[in-house]
């Protein structure tokens, strides 16, 4: 894993994703208290820190994501073609960037495309003429599911762009002196609370669905790596996962909501004086 050529990009992208998700969650908790009129210094500090974190790390995440995409183009070109919903290069023209559309695996096309000419070539090849590989250049059985990968990728990038927007709006309101009062900003920050986790999940879907039909790219197919255990064994282990994860995450979720409702002021954050001899008496 460590010597996999995509490792540095995945590690950097995931670490920044974790910082972003935490910042969004802390920011949403603080925004909720601020919207309710609780403006204690601790709540303000929470909100301020999370806005700083977003301002710097969200654009960095987009930059790392771009580098990650270039690496994927080199090592898993079919995944990129599926992410872009790009089916053929027959006209010899530079590749456009499809913003939205409905990729169709049977008809081998993307319906209702909204595209920007040249932009695909510009982003992925840094050139105005070079094409990117198209799905039809790969045998049918080697193509990932384009509709899933196409939309999972757009959800991740769309949320990333919203995070950048929130960071910039936060900086603007800070500059104007309304960081803790601007209702629109506070609501935006509140609703963005789960955005980091959703972006992480859609990133993983992009990665994992996009690498199909391979478990080890070009060497081992998923169908050849499937466990030889029977249905009963697999069902028991799958249900056990659901139960254990449900308990761990369910209780964790209840605990976190409880802590958020308490708010930072309920915690005693003054350093405790060591007990003196007279204090003990
Ligand atoms: C804003 C622009 C973004 C771009 C251009 C971008 C780009 C990419 C690309 C190209 C992949 C790789 C797919 C692959 O080859 O397997 C990826 C995966 C991923 N992205 Fe993003 N991304 C962006 C934003 C985000 C955000 C905001 C998050 C989360 C906060 C995120 C989380 C992830 C995760 C968790 C993966 C899977 C990494 C792995 O385990 O391999 N991305 N992204």
mmCIF file of C-alpha atoms and ligand atoms in Angstrom:
data_model
loop_
_atom_site.group_PDB
_atom_site.id
_atom_site.type_symbol
_atom_site.label_atom_id
_atom_site.label_comp_id
_atom_site.label_asym_id
_atom_site.label_seq_id
_atom_site.Cartn_x
_atom_site.Cartn_y
_atom_site.Cartn_z
ATOM 1 C CA UNK A 1 0.000 0.000 0.000
ATOM 2 C CA UNK A 2 2.734 2.443 1.009
ATOM 3 C CA UNK A 3 4.589 2.058 -2.297
ATOM 4 C CA UNK A 4 1.404 2.438 -4.360
ATOM 5 C CA UNK A 5 1.939 5.461 -6.656
ATOM 6 C CA UNK A 6 -1.363 7.028 -5.578
ATOM 7 C CA UNK A 7 -0.588 6.734 -1.844
ATOM 8 C CA UNK A 8 0.799 10.270 -1.192
ATOM 9 C CA UNK A 9 -2.236 11.851 -2.893
ATOM 10 C CA UNK A 10 -4.758 9.659 -1.067
ATOM 11 C CA UNK A 11 -3.079 10.273 2.289
ATOM 12 C CA UNK A 12 -2.915 14.062 1.834
ATOM 13 C CA UNK A 13 -6.496 14.254 0.460
ATOM 14 C CA UNK A 14 -7.893 12.155 3.327
ATOM 15 C CA UNK A 15 -5.995 13.982 6.101
ATOM 16 C CA UNK A 16 -7.220 17.359 4.816
ATOM 17 C CA UNK A 17 -10.730 15.849 4.473
ATOM 18 C CA UNK A 18 -10.603 14.956 8.179
ATOM 19 C CA UNK A 19 -9.546 18.506 9.155
ATOM 20 C CA UNK A 20 -12.303 19.970 6.984
ATOM 21 C CA UNK A 21 -14.991 17.652 8.342
ATOM 22 C CA UNK A 22 -14.019 18.463 11.932
ATOM 23 C CA UNK A 23 -13.973 22.204 11.213
ATOM 24 C CA UNK A 24 -17.429 22.022 9.611
ATOM 25 C CA UNK A 25 -18.831 20.046 12.524
ATOM 26 C CA UNK A 26 -17.368 22.401 15.160
ATOM 27 C CA UNK A 27 -18.504 25.416 13.094
ATOM 28 C CA UNK A 28 -22.059 24.060 12.799
ATOM 29 C CA UNK A 29 -22.255 23.417 16.551
ATOM 30 C CA UNK A 30 -21.070 26.965 17.282
ATOM 31 C CA UNK A 31 -23.434 28.423 14.649
ATOM 32 C CA UNK A 32 -26.347 26.619 16.317
ATOM 33 C CA UNK A 33 -25.523 28.246 19.696
ATOM 34 C CA UNK A 34 -24.958 31.652 18.086
ATOM 35 C CA UNK A 35 -28.310 31.431 16.260
ATOM 36 C CA UNK A 36 -29.967 30.732 19.606
ATOM 37 C CA UNK A 37 -28.388 33.937 20.963
ATOM 38 C CA UNK A 38 -25.729 32.308 23.101
ATOM 39 C CA UNK A 39 -22.666 34.440 22.346
ATOM 40 C CA UNK A 40 -20.158 33.361 24.975
ATOM 41 C CA UNK A 41 -16.413 33.769 24.261
ATOM 42 C CA UNK A 42 -16.002 29.970 23.982
ATOM 43 C CA UNK A 43 -18.719 29.654 21.305
ATOM 44 C CA UNK A 44 -17.246 32.589 19.390
ATOM 45 C CA UNK A 45 -13.775 31.033 19.543
ATOM 46 C CA UNK A 46 -15.190 27.773 18.164
ATOM 47 C CA UNK A 47 -16.835 29.553 15.241
ATOM 48 C CA UNK A 48 -13.830 31.765 14.527
ATOM 49 C CA UNK A 49 -11.377 28.834 14.513
ATOM 50 C CA UNK A 50 -13.550 26.773 12.211
ATOM 51 C CA UNK A 51 -13.895 29.661 9.724
ATOM 52 C CA UNK A 52 -10.095 30.148 9.676
ATOM 53 C CA UNK A 53 -9.606 26.430 9.110
ATOM 54 C CA UNK A 54 -12.077 26.399 6.198
ATOM 55 C CA UNK A 55 -10.575 29.493 4.589
ATOM 56 C CA UNK A 56 -7.138 27.865 4.315
ATOM 57 C CA UNK A 57 -7.790 24.141 3.994
ATOM 58 C CA UNK A 58 -10.765 24.069 1.577
ATOM 59 C CA UNK A 59 -8.782 25.593 -1.354
ATOM 60 C CA UNK A 60 -5.814 23.339 -0.448
ATOM 61 C CA UNK A 61 -8.160 20.345 -0.698
ATOM 62 C CA UNK A 62 -9.254 21.357 -4.213
ATOM 63 C CA UNK A 63 -5.577 21.716 -5.210
ATOM 64 C CA UNK A 64 -4.676 18.271 -3.801
ATOM 65 C CA UNK A 65 -7.795 16.809 -5.483
ATOM 66 C CA UNK A 66 -6.591 18.184 -8.819
ATOM 67 C CA UNK A 67 -3.154 16.551 -8.370
ATOM 68 C CA UNK A 68 -4.902 13.344 -7.271
ATOM 69 C CA UNK A 69 -6.913 13.381 -10.523
ATOM 70 C CA UNK A 70 -3.732 13.732 -12.630
ATOM 71 C CA UNK A 71 -2.261 10.719 -10.837
ATOM 72 C CA UNK A 72 -5.445 8.701 -11.438
ATOM 73 C CA UNK A 73 -5.360 9.643 -15.131
ATOM 74 C CA UNK A 74 -1.909 8.046 -15.325
ATOM 75 C CA UNK A 75 -2.664 4.837 -13.411
ATOM 76 C CA UNK A 76 -6.459 4.283 -13.743
ATOM 77 C CA UNK A 77 -7.534 6.086 -16.937
ATOM 78 C CA UNK A 78 -10.880 4.212 -17.192
ATOM 79 C CA UNK A 79 -11.848 5.643 -13.788
ATOM 80 C CA UNK A 80 -11.228 9.185 -15.054
ATOM 81 C CA UNK A 81 -13.242 8.518 -18.244
ATOM 82 C CA UNK A 82 -16.134 7.236 -16.050
ATOM 83 C CA UNK A 83 -15.848 10.244 -13.685
ATOM 84 C CA UNK A 84 -16.025 12.575 -16.681
ATOM 85 C CA UNK A 85 -18.815 10.640 -18.453
ATOM 86 C CA UNK A 86 -16.547 10.826 -21.516
ATOM 87 C CA UNK A 87 -17.353 8.148 -24.132
ATOM 88 C CA UNK A 88 -15.421 8.801 -27.319
ATOM 89 C CA UNK A 89 -12.657 10.798 -28.932
ATOM 90 C CA UNK A 90 -13.693 10.042 -32.495
ATOM 91 C CA UNK A 91 -13.763 13.643 -33.711
ATOM 92 C CA UNK A 92 -10.128 14.231 -32.740
ATOM 93 C CA UNK A 93 -11.214 17.357 -30.856
ATOM 94 C CA UNK A 94 -9.945 18.446 -27.436
ATOM 95 C CA UNK A 95 -11.989 16.988 -24.559
ATOM 96 C CA UNK A 96 -14.717 19.226 -23.128
ATOM 97 C CA UNK A 97 -15.608 19.195 -19.408
ATOM 98 C CA UNK A 98 -19.109 17.828 -18.854
ATOM 99 C CA UNK A 99 -20.578 19.714 -15.902
ATOM 100 C CA UNK A 100 -23.853 17.778 -15.756
ATOM 101 C CA UNK A 101 -25.456 14.962 -17.720
ATOM 102 C CA UNK A 102 -26.821 11.429 -17.481
ATOM 103 C CA UNK A 103 -24.221 8.790 -18.417
ATOM 104 C CA UNK A 104 -25.865 5.695 -19.897
ATOM 105 C CA UNK A 105 -23.904 2.410 -19.871
ATOM 106 C CA UNK A 106 -26.202 0.690 -22.402
ATOM 107 C CA UNK A 107 -26.430 3.462 -24.974
ATOM 108 C CA UNK A 108 -22.719 4.251 -24.409
ATOM 109 C CA UNK A 109 -23.307 7.972 -24.212
ATOM 110 C CA UNK A 110 -24.007 10.792 -21.766
ATOM 111 C CA UNK A 111 -27.467 12.279 -22.310
ATOM 112 C CA UNK A 112 -28.449 15.940 -21.756
ATOM 113 C CA UNK A 113 -24.831 17.100 -21.503
ATOM 114 C CA UNK A 114 -23.984 20.572 -20.276
ATOM 115 C CA UNK A 115 -20.337 20.967 -21.240
ATOM 116 C CA UNK A 116 -17.562 23.518 -21.497
ATOM 117 C CA UNK A 117 -15.348 23.028 -24.586
ATOM 118 C CA UNK A 118 -11.599 22.467 -24.092
ATOM 119 C CA UNK A 119 -11.852 22.457 -20.267
ATOM 120 C CA UNK A 120 -11.408 18.666 -19.818
ATOM 121 C CA UNK A 121 -8.146 18.772 -21.794
ATOM 122 C CA UNK A 122 -7.051 21.908 -19.967
ATOM 123 C CA UNK A 123 -7.653 20.515 -16.449
ATOM 124 C CA UNK A 124 -6.438 16.951 -16.990
ATOM 125 C CA UNK A 125 -3.765 17.329 -19.697
ATOM 126 C CA UNK A 126 -2.855 20.990 -19.113
ATOM 127 C CA UNK A 127 -3.157 21.376 -22.890
ATOM 128 C CA UNK A 128 -5.688 22.803 -25.362
ATOM 129 C CA UNK A 129 -5.301 19.941 -27.846
ATOM 130 C CA UNK A 130 -4.531 16.671 -26.002
ATOM 131 C CA UNK A 131 -7.518 14.372 -25.417
ATOM 132 C CA UNK A 132 -8.217 12.266 -22.334
ATOM 133 C CA UNK A 133 -8.939 8.517 -22.750
ATOM 134 C CA UNK A 134 -12.606 7.742 -23.495
ATOM 135 C CA UNK A 135 -14.713 4.869 -22.111
ATOM 136 C CA UNK A 136 -15.201 3.284 -25.548
ATOM 137 C CA UNK A 137 -11.428 2.766 -25.740
ATOM 138 C CA UNK A 138 -11.785 0.138 -22.981
ATOM 139 C CA UNK A 139 -13.452 -3.283 -23.453
ATOM 140 C CA UNK A 140 -17.045 -3.302 -22.113
ATOM 141 C CA UNK A 141 -16.107 -5.667 -19.275
ATOM 142 C CA UNK A 142 -13.326 -3.309 -18.109
ATOM 143 C CA UNK A 143 -15.510 -0.198 -17.716
ATOM 144 C CA UNK A 144 -16.538 1.112 -14.262
ATOM 145 C CA UNK A 145 -20.150 2.164 -13.666
ATOM 146 C CA UNK A 146 -20.078 5.699 -15.041
ATOM 147 C CA UNK A 147 -23.431 7.039 -13.669
ATOM 148 C CA UNK A 148 -22.451 6.245 -10.051
ATOM 149 C CA UNK A 149 -18.884 7.524 -10.358
ATOM 150 C CA UNK A 150 -19.938 10.614 -12.351
ATOM 151 C CA UNK A 151 -22.441 11.755 -9.699
ATOM 152 C CA UNK A 152 -20.433 10.730 -6.626
ATOM 153 C CA UNK A 153 -17.521 12.785 -7.980
ATOM 154 C CA UNK A 154 -19.745 15.812 -8.645
ATOM 155 C CA UNK A 155 -21.254 15.615 -5.155
ATOM 156 C CA UNK A 156 -17.755 15.631 -3.593
ATOM 157 C CA UNK A 157 -16.470 18.494 -5.744
ATOM 158 C CA UNK A 158 -19.743 20.461 -5.346
ATOM 159 C CA UNK A 159 -19.493 20.220 -1.551
ATOM 160 C CA UNK A 160 -15.796 21.173 -1.772
ATOM 161 C CA UNK A 161 -16.775 24.338 -3.688
ATOM 162 C CA UNK A 162 -19.427 25.153 -1.061
ATOM 163 C CA UNK A 163 -16.748 24.768 1.655
ATOM 164 C CA UNK A 164 -14.507 27.243 -0.187
ATOM 165 C CA UNK A 165 -17.484 29.629 -0.473
ATOM 166 C CA UNK A 166 -18.232 29.346 3.259
ATOM 167 C CA UNK A 167 -14.578 30.071 4.119
ATOM 168 C CA UNK A 168 -14.570 33.178 1.901
ATOM 169 C CA UNK A 169 -17.916 34.449 3.245
ATOM 170 C CA UNK A 170 -16.620 33.919 6.790
ATOM 171 C CA UNK A 171 -13.504 35.977 6.014
ATOM 172 C CA UNK A 172 -15.651 38.712 4.449
ATOM 173 C CA UNK A 173 -17.967 38.958 7.462
ATOM 174 C CA UNK A 174 -14.959 38.893 9.813
ATOM 175 C CA UNK A 175 -13.503 41.829 7.864
ATOM 176 C CA UNK A 176 -16.830 43.687 8.175
ATOM 177 C CA UNK A 177 -16.997 42.891 11.900
ATOM 178 C CA UNK A 178 -20.199 40.774 11.676
ATOM 179 C CA UNK A 179 -18.741 37.277 11.929
ATOM 180 C CA UNK A 180 -20.856 36.245 14.916
ATOM 181 C CA UNK A 181 -24.040 38.111 13.981
ATOM 182 C CA UNK A 182 -24.635 37.539 10.264
ATOM 183 C CA UNK A 183 -27.706 35.269 10.227
ATOM 184 C CA UNK A 184 -27.199 34.055 6.627
ATOM 185 C CA UNK A 185 -23.598 33.016 7.334
ATOM 186 C CA UNK A 186 -24.562 31.266 10.590
ATOM 187 C CA UNK A 187 -27.358 29.315 8.851
ATOM 188 C CA UNK A 188 -25.047 28.372 5.984
ATOM 189 C CA UNK A 189 -22.429 27.123 8.498
ATOM 190 C CA UNK A 190 -25.104 25.203 10.406
ATOM 191 C CA UNK A 191 -26.387 23.361 7.313
ATOM 192 C CA UNK A 192 -22.822 22.595 6.186
ATOM 193 C CA UNK A 193 -22.219 20.588 9.409
ATOM 194 C CA UNK A 194 -22.484 17.114 7.764
ATOM 195 C CA UNK A 195 -20.962 18.244 4.425
ATOM 196 C CA UNK A 196 -17.465 16.946 5.256
ATOM 197 C CA UNK A 197 -18.695 13.448 6.068
ATOM 198 C CA UNK A 198 -20.902 13.354 2.966
ATOM 199 C CA UNK A 199 -17.968 14.503 0.793
ATOM 200 C CA UNK A 200 -15.742 11.788 2.303
ATOM 201 C CA UNK A 201 -18.346 9.125 1.569
ATOM 202 C CA UNK A 202 -18.812 10.315 -2.002
ATOM 203 C CA UNK A 203 -15.015 10.411 -2.419
ATOM 204 C CA UNK A 204 -14.787 6.799 -1.311
ATOM 205 C CA UNK A 205 -17.637 5.799 -3.636
ATOM 206 C CA UNK A 206 -15.800 7.524 -6.508
ATOM 207 C CA UNK A 207 -12.622 5.646 -5.640
ATOM 208 C CA UNK A 208 -14.088 2.208 -4.987
ATOM 209 C CA UNK A 209 -16.783 2.045 -7.684
ATOM 210 C CA UNK A 210 -14.359 3.737 -10.083
ATOM 211 C CA UNK A 211 -11.728 1.013 -9.744
ATOM 212 C CA UNK A 212 -14.141 -1.775 -10.685
ATOM 213 C CA UNK A 213 -13.933 -4.383 -12.143
ATOM 214 C CA UNK A 214 -10.507 -4.665 -10.491
ATOM 215 C CA UNK A 215 -9.448 -5.428 -6.946
ATOM 216 C CA UNK A 216 -5.809 -5.050 -8.003
ATOM 217 C CA UNK A 217 -5.785 -2.886 -11.107
ATOM 218 C CA UNK A 218 -4.982 -4.897 -14.225
ATOM 219 C CA UNK A 219 -4.097 -8.023 -12.202
ATOM 220 C CA UNK A 220 -6.988 -9.358 -10.123
ATOM 221 C CA UNK A 221 -10.671 -8.947 -10.925
ATOM 222 C CA UNK A 222 -13.272 -8.473 -8.177
ATOM 223 C CA UNK A 223 -15.159 -11.567 -9.369
ATOM 224 C CA UNK A 224 -11.988 -13.656 -8.870
ATOM 225 C CA UNK A 225 -11.413 -12.243 -5.399
ATOM 226 C CA UNK A 226 -14.897 -12.985 -4.057
ATOM 227 C CA UNK A 227 -14.908 -15.084 -0.882
ATOM 228 C CA UNK A 228 -15.638 -18.801 -1.305
ATOM 229 C CA UNK A 229 -17.839 -18.821 1.830
ATOM 230 C CA UNK A 230 -21.514 -19.664 1.491
ATOM 231 C CA UNK A 231 -24.494 -17.289 1.796
ATOM 232 C CA UNK A 232 -25.108 -18.151 5.453
ATOM 233 C CA UNK A 233 -21.554 -17.354 6.561
ATOM 234 C CA UNK A 234 -21.493 -14.115 4.617
ATOM 235 C CA UNK A 235 -24.923 -13.041 5.922
ATOM 236 C CA UNK A 236 -23.918 -13.671 9.547
ATOM 237 C CA UNK A 237 -20.721 -11.682 9.191
ATOM 238 C CA UNK A 238 -22.497 -8.838 7.359
ATOM 239 C CA UNK A 239 -25.278 -8.652 9.993
ATOM 240 C CA UNK A 240 -22.628 -8.676 12.761
ATOM 241 C CA UNK A 241 -20.959 -5.692 11.107
ATOM 242 C CA UNK A 242 -24.300 -3.838 10.973
ATOM 243 C CA UNK A 243 -25.026 -4.553 14.654
ATOM 244 C CA UNK A 244 -21.556 -3.642 15.969
ATOM 245 C CA UNK A 245 -21.155 -0.541 13.795
ATOM 246 C CA UNK A 246 -24.768 0.494 14.502
ATOM 247 C CA UNK A 247 -24.092 0.319 18.243
ATOM 248 C CA UNK A 248 -20.721 2.101 18.116
ATOM 249 C CA UNK A 249 -21.863 4.880 15.784
ATOM 250 C CA UNK A 250 -25.382 5.095 17.253
ATOM 251 C CA UNK A 251 -24.072 5.627 20.787
ATOM 252 C CA UNK A 252 -21.308 7.920 19.523
ATOM 253 C CA UNK A 253 -23.897 10.020 17.690
ATOM 254 C CA UNK A 254 -26.169 10.302 20.753
ATOM 255 C CA UNK A 255 -23.172 11.272 22.899
ATOM 256 C CA UNK A 256 -22.014 13.945 20.440
ATOM 257 C CA UNK A 257 -25.480 15.520 20.155
ATOM 258 C CA UNK A 258 -25.658 15.562 23.956
ATOM 259 C CA UNK A 259 -22.273 17.342 24.174
ATOM 260 C CA UNK A 260 -23.270 19.868 21.513
ATOM 261 C CA UNK A 261 -26.473 20.697 23.386
ATOM 262 C CA UNK A 262 -24.504 21.248 26.600
ATOM 263 C CA UNK A 263 -22.284 23.735 24.781
ATOM 264 C CA UNK A 264 -18.718 24.677 25.695
ATOM 265 C CA UNK A 265 -19.792 26.899 28.616
ATOM 266 C CA UNK A 266 -21.053 23.955 30.619
ATOM 267 C CA UNK A 267 -17.552 22.558 30.821
ATOM 268 C CA UNK A 268 -15.283 23.735 33.539
ATOM 269 C CA UNK A 269 -12.200 24.743 31.545
ATOM 270 C CA UNK A 270 -10.453 26.702 34.318
ATOM 271 C CA UNK A 271 -7.268 24.930 35.384
ATOM 272 C CA UNK A 272 -7.699 23.196 38.729
ATOM 273 C CA UNK A 273 -5.535 24.483 41.569
ATOM 274 C CA UNK A 274 -3.483 21.698 43.140
ATOM 275 C CA UNK A 275 -4.865 20.865 46.581
ATOM 276 C CA UNK A 276 -2.903 22.590 49.335
ATOM 277 C CA UNK A 277 -2.460 21.118 52.785
ATOM 278 C CA UNK A 278 -4.976 23.593 54.159
ATOM 279 C CA UNK A 279 -7.337 22.754 51.262
ATOM 280 C CA UNK A 280 -7.324 19.127 52.287
ATOM 281 C CA UNK A 281 -8.259 19.838 55.877
HETATM 282 C C1 LIG B 1 -12.881 20.431 -4.265
HETATM 283 C C2 LIG B 1 -12.406 19.676 -5.172
HETATM 284 C C3 LIG B 1 -12.055 18.213 -5.066
HETATM 285 C C4 LIG B 1 -11.453 17.529 -6.071
HETATM 286 C C5 LIG B 1 -10.990 18.094 -7.411
HETATM 287 C C6 LIG B 1 -11.312 16.151 -5.629
HETATM 288 C C7 LIG B 1 -10.750 15.144 -6.390
HETATM 289 C C8 LIG B 1 -10.706 13.809 -6.024
HETATM 290 C C9 LIG B 1 -10.214 12.753 -6.851
HETATM 291 C C10 LIG B 1 -9.669 12.939 -8.253
HETATM 292 C C11 LIG B 1 -10.320 11.612 -6.152
HETATM 293 C C12 LIG B 1 -9.754 10.287 -6.573
HETATM 294 C C13 LIG B 1 -10.464 9.231 -7.092
HETATM 295 C C14 LIG B 1 -9.489 8.076 -7.251
HETATM 296 O O1 LIG B 1 -8.613 8.103 -8.103
HETATM 297 O O2 LIG B 1 -9.632 7.089 -6.564
HETATM 298 C C15 LIG B 1 -10.889 11.917 -4.865
HETATM 299 C C16 LIG B 1 -11.133 10.994 -3.853
HETATM 300 C C17 LIG B 1 -11.529 11.335 -2.578
HETATM 301 N N1 LIG B 1 -11.940 12.588 -2.153
HETATM 302 FE FE1 LIG B 1 -11.908 14.295 -3.254
HETATM 303 N N2 LIG B 1 -11.826 16.033 -4.364
HETATM 304 C C18 LIG B 1 -12.299 17.255 -3.969
HETATM 305 C C19 LIG B 1 -12.917 17.558 -2.764
HETATM 306 C C20 LIG B 1 -13.028 16.681 -1.694
HETATM 307 C C21 LIG B 1 -13.549 17.025 -0.397
HETATM 308 C C22 LIG B 1 -14.056 18.412 -0.021
HETATM 309 C C23 LIG B 1 -13.473 15.905 0.390
HETATM 310 C C24 LIG B 1 -13.867 15.698 1.823
HETATM 311 C C25 LIG B 1 -13.946 16.632 2.726
HETATM 312 C C26 LIG B 1 -12.928 14.842 -0.437
HETATM 313 C C27 LIG B 1 -12.702 13.539 -0.018
HETATM 314 C C28 LIG B 1 -12.240 12.512 -0.813
HETATM 315 C C29 LIG B 1 -12.017 11.153 -0.336
HETATM 316 C C30 LIG B 1 -12.208 10.636 1.081
HETATM 317 C C31 LIG B 1 -11.578 10.418 -1.452
HETATM 318 C C32 LIG B 1 -11.168 8.947 -1.467
HETATM 319 C C33 LIG B 1 -9.686 8.873 -1.215
HETATM 320 C C34 LIG B 1 -9.212 7.420 -1.145
HETATM 321 O O3 LIG B 1 -9.390 6.778 -0.128
HETATM 322 O O4 LIG B 1 -8.668 6.953 -2.118
HETATM 323 N N3 LIG B 1 -12.674 15.347 -1.693
HETATM 324 N N4 LIG B 1 -11.111 13.271 -4.813
#
